[in-house]
PDB file of C-alpha atoms and ligand atoms in Angstrom:
ATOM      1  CA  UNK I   1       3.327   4.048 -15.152  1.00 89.00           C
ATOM      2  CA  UNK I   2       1.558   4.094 -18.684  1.00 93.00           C
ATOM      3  CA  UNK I   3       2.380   0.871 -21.230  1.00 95.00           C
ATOM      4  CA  UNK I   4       1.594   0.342 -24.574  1.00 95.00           C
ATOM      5  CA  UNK I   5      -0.009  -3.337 -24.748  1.00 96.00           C
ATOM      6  CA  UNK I   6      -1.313  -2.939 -28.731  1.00 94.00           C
ATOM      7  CA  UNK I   7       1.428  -4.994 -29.988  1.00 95.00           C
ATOM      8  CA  UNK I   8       1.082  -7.734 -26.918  1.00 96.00           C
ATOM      9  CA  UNK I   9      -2.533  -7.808 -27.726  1.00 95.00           C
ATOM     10  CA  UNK I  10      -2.184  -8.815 -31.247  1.00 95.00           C
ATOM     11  CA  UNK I  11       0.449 -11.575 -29.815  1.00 96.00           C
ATOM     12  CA  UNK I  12       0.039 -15.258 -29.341  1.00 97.00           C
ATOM     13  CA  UNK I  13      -1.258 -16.302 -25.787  1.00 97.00           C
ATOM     14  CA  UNK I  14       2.169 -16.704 -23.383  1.00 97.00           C
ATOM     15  CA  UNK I  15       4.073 -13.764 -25.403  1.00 97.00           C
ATOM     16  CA  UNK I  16       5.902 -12.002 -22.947  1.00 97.00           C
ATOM     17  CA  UNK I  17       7.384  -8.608 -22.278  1.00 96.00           C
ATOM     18  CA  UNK I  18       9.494  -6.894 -20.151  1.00 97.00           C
ATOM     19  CA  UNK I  19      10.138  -3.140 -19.076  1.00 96.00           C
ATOM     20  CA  UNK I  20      12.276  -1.791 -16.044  1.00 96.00           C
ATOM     21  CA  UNK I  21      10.259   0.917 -13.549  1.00 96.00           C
ATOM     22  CA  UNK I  22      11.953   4.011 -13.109  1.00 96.00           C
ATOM     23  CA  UNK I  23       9.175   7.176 -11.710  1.00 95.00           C
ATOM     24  CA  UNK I  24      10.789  10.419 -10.002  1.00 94.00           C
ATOM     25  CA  UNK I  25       8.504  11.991  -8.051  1.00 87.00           C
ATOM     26  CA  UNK I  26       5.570   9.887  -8.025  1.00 89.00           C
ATOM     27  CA  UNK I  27       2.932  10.180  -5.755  1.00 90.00           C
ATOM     28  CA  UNK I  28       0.721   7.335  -5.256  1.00 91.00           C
ATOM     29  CA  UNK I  29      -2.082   8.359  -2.716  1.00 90.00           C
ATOM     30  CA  UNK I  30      -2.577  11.447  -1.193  1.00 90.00           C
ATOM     31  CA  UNK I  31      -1.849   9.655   2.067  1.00 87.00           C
ATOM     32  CA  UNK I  32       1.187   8.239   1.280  1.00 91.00           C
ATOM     33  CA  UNK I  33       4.295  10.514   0.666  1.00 94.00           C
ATOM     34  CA  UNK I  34       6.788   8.592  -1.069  1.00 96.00           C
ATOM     35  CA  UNK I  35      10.182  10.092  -0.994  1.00 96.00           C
ATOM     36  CA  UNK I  36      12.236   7.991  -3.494  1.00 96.00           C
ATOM     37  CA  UNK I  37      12.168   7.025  -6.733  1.00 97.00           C
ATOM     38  CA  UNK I  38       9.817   4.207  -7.270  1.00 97.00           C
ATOM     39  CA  UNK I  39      12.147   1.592  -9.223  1.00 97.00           C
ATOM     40  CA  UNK I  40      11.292  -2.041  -9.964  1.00 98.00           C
ATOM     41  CA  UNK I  41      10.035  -4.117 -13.058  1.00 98.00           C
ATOM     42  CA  UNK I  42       6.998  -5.190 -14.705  1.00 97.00           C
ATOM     43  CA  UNK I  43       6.417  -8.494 -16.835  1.00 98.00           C
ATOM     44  CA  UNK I  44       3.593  -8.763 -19.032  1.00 98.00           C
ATOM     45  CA  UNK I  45       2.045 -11.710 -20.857  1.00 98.00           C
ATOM     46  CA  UNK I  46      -0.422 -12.293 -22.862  1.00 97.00           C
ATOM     47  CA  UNK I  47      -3.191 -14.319 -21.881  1.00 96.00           C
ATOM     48  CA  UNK I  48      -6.387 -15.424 -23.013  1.00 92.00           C
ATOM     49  CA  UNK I  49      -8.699 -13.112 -21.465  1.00 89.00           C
ATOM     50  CA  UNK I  50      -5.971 -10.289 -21.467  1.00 93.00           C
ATOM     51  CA  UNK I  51      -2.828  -9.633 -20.027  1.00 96.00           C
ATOM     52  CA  UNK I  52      -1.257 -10.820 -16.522  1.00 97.00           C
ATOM     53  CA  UNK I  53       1.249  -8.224 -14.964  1.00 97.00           C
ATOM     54  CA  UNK I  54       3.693  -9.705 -12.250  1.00 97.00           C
ATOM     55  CA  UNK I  55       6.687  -7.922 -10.857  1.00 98.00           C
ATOM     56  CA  UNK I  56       7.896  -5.857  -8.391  1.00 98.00           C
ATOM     57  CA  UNK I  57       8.693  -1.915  -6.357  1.00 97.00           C
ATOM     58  CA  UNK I  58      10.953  -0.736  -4.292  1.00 98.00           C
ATOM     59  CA  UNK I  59       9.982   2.493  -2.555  1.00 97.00           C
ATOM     60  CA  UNK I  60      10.837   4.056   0.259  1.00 97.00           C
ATOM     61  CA  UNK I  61       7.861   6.180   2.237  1.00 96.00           C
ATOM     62  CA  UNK I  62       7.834   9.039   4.977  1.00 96.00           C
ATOM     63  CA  UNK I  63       5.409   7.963   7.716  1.00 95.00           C
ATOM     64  CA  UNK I  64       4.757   8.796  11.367  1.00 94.00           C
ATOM     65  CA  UNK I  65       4.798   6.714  14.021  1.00 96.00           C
ATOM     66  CA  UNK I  66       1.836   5.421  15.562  1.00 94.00           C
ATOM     67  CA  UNK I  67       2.978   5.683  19.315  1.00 95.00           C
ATOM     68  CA  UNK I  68       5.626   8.899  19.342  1.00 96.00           C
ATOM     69  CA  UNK I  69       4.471  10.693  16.349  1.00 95.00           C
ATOM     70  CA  UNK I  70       7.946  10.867  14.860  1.00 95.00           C
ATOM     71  CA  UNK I  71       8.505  10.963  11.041  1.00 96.00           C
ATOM     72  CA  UNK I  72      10.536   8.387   9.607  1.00 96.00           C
ATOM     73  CA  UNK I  73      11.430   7.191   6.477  1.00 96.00           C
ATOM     74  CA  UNK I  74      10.310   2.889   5.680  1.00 94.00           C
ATOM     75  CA  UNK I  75      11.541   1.196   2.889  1.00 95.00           C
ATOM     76  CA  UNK I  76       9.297  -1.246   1.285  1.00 95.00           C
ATOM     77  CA  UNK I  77       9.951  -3.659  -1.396  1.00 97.00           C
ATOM     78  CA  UNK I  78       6.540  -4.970  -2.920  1.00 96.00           C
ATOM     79  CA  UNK I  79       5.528  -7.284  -5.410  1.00 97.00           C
ATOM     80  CA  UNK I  80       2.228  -7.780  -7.319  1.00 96.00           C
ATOM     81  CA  UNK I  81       0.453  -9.529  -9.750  1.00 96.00           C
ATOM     82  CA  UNK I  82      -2.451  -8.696 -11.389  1.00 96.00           C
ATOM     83  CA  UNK I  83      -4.974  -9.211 -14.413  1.00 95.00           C
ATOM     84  CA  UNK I  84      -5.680  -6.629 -17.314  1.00 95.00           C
ATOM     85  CA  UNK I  85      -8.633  -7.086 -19.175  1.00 94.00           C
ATOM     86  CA  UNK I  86      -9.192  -5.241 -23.141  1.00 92.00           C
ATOM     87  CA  UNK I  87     -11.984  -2.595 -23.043  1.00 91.00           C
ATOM     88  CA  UNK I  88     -12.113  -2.848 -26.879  1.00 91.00           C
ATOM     89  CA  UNK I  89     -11.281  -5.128 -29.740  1.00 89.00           C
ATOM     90  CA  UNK I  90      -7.617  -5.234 -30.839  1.00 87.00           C
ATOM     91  CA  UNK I  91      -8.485  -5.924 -34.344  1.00 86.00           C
ATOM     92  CA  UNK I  92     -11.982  -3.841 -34.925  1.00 89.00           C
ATOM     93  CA  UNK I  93     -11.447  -1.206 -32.409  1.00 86.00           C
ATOM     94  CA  UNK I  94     -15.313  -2.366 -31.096  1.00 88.00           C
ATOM     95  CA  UNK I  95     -15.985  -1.718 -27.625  1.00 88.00           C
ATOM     96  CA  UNK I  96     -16.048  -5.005 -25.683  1.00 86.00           C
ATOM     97  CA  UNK I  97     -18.411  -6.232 -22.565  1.00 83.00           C
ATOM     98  CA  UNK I  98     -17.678  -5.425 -19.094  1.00 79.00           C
ATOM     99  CA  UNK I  99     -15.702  -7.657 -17.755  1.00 75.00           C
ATOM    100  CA  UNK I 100     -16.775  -9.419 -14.319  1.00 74.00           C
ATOM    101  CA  UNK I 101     -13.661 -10.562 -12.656  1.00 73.00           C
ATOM    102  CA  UNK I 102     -13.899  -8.025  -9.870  1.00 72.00           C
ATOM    103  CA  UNK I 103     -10.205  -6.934  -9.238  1.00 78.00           C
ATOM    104  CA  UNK I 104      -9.174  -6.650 -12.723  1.00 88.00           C
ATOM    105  CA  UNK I 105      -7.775  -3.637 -14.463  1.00 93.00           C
ATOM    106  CA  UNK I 106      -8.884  -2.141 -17.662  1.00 93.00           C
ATOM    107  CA  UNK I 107      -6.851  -1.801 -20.264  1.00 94.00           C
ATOM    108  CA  UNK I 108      -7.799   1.245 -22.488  1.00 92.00           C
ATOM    109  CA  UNK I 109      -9.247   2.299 -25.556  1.00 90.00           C
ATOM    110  CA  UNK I 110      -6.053   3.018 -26.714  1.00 92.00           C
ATOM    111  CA  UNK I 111      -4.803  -0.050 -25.405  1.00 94.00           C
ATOM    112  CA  UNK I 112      -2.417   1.148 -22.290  1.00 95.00           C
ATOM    113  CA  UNK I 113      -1.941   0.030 -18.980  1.00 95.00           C
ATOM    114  CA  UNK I 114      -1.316   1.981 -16.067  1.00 94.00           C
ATOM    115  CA  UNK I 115       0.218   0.163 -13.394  1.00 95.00           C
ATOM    116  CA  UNK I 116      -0.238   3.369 -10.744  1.00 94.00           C
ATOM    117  CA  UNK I 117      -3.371   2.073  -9.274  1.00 93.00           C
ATOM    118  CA  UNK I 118      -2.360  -1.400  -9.085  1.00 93.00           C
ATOM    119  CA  UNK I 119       0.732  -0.800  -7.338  1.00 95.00           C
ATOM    120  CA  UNK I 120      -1.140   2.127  -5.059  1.00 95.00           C
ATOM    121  CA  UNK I 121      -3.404  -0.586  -3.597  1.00 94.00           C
ATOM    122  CA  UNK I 122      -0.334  -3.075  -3.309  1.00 95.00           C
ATOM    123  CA  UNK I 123       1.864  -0.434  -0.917  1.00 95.00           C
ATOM    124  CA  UNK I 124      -1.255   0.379   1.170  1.00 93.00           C
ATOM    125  CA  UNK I 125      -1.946  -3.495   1.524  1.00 93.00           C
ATOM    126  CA  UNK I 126       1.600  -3.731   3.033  1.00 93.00           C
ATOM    127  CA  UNK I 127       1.859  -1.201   5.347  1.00 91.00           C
ATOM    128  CA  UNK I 128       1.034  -2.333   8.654  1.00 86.00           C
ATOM    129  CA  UNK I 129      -1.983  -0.744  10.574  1.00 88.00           C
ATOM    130  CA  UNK I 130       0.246   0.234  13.248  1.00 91.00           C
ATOM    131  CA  UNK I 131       3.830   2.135  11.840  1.00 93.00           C
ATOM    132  CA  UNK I 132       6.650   2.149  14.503  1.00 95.00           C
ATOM    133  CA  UNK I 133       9.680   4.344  14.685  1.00 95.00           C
ATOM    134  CA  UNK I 134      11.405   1.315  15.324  1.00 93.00           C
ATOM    135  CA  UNK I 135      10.015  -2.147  17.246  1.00 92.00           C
ATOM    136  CA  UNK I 136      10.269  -0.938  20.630  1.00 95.00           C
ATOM    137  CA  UNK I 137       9.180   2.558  20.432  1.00 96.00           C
ATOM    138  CA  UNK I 138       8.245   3.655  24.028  1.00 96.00           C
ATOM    139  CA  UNK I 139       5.639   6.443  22.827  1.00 96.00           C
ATOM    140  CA  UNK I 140       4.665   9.441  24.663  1.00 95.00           C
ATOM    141  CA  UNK I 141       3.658   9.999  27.993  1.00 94.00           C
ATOM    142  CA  UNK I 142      -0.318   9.623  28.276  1.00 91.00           C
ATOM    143  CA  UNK I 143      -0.449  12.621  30.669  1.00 92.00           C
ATOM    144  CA  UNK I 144       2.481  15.356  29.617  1.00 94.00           C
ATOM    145  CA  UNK I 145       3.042  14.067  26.379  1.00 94.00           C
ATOM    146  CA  UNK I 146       6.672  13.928  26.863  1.00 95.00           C
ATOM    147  CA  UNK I 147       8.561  11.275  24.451  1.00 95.00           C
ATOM    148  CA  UNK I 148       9.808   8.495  26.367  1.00 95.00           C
ATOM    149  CA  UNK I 149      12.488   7.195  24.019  1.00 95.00           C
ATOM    150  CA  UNK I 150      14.099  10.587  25.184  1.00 95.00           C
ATOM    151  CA  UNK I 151      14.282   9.210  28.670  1.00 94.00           C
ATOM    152  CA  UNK I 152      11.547   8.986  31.577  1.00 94.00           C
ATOM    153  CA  UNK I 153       9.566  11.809  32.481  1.00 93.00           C
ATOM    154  CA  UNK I 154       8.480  13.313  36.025  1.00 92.00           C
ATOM    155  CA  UNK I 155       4.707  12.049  36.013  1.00 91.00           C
ATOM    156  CA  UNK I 156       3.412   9.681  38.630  1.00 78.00           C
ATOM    157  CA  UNK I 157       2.057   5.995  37.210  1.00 68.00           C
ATOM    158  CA  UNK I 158      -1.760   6.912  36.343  1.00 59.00           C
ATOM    159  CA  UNK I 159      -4.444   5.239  38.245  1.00 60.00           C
ATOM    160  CA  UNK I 160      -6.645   2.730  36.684  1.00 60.00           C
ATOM    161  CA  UNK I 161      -9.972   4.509  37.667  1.00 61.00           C
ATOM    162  CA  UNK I 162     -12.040   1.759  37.348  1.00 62.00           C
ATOM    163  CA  UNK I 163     -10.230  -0.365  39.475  1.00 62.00           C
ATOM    164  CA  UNK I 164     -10.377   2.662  42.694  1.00 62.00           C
ATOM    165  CA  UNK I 165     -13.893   2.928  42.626  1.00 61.00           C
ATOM    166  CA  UNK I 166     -14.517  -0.928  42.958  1.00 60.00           C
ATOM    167  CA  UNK I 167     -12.097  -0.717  45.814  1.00 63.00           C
ATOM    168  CA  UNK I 168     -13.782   2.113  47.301  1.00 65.00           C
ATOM    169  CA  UNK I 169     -17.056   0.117  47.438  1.00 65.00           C
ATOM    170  CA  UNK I 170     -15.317  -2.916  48.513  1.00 66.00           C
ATOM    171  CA  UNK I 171     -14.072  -0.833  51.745  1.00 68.00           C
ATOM    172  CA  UNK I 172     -17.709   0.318  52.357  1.00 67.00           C
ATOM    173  CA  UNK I 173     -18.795  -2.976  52.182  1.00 59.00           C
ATOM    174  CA  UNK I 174     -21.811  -1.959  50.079  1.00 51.00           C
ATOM    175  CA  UNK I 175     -22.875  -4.197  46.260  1.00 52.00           C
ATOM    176  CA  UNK I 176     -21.711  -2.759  43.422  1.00 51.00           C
TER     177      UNK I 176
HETATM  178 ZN1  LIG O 201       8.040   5.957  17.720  1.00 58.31          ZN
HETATM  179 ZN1  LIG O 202       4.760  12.436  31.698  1.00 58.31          ZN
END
């Protein structure tokens, strides 16, 4: 998701462009497998540190679930914003001072932009720590590992543990 910012850079602060996403088989993360196009749009403007990029993705992602372990595709539509900061002078090609803002992006010596990062961190942001199948995914079974959403299986209700052996002492009438 390369762009060519040299002409934006030589622009007048609030100069604005904009460019339509379209990436076939682009992989973001190594733990992410996205299985769609990744389609959306990017605005940039010129501003007077750099460049601010807003927009948005759509996506759509294989994951597994969390509590049956099934694959399933998830959708995701995400939108971002973010700050680009020039690595070298537009006009005398001189490398420029760090910059300290913390999460900005560089733009490079040959003055593009890659969104890929940006939008990487953006689509791991939104995914939830825990990924369902679908709200009320009933998970495996703890002790055969059968998959409940397929029905019940034939194991007993476990036993809190705990909870016996405080019981057991209760009976003997001896102090925990
Ligand atoms: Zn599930
Ligand atoms: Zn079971």
């Amino acid at each position: 998701m390369l762009y060519n910012v040299a002409q934006l850079m030589k622009a007048p602060v609030g100069t604005s462009l904009e460019y339509a996403i379209h990436e076939e088989d682009l992989q973001l993360d190594e733990d992410l497998k996205v299985i769609s196009p990744i389609d959306g749009h990017a605005r940039i403007r010129r501003t007077n540190q750099g460049l601010l990029v807003d927009g948005w993705v759509d996506l759509t992602l294989e994951l597994s679930c969390t509590r049956c372990l099934e694959i399933f595709e998830q959708p995701l539509h995400v939108t971002y914003m973010e700050q680009f900061y020039p690595t070298v002078d537009i006009v005398t090609g001189l490398a420029l001072p760090p910059n300290e803002e913390e999460d900005a992006f560089p733009i490079d010596d040959h003055h593009l932009i890659d969104l890929t990062e940006a939008i990487r961190q953006r689509v791991l942001l939104a995914l939830p720590m825990v990924t369902l199948c679908r709200e009320d995914c009933a998970g495996l079974c703890a002790q055969c590992g059968h998959d409940l959403n397929l029905g019940p299986c034939d194991c007993k209700p476990e036993v809190d543990t705990r909870f016996s052996v405080l019981e057991k002492l209760l009976q003997n009438g001896s102090e925990p």
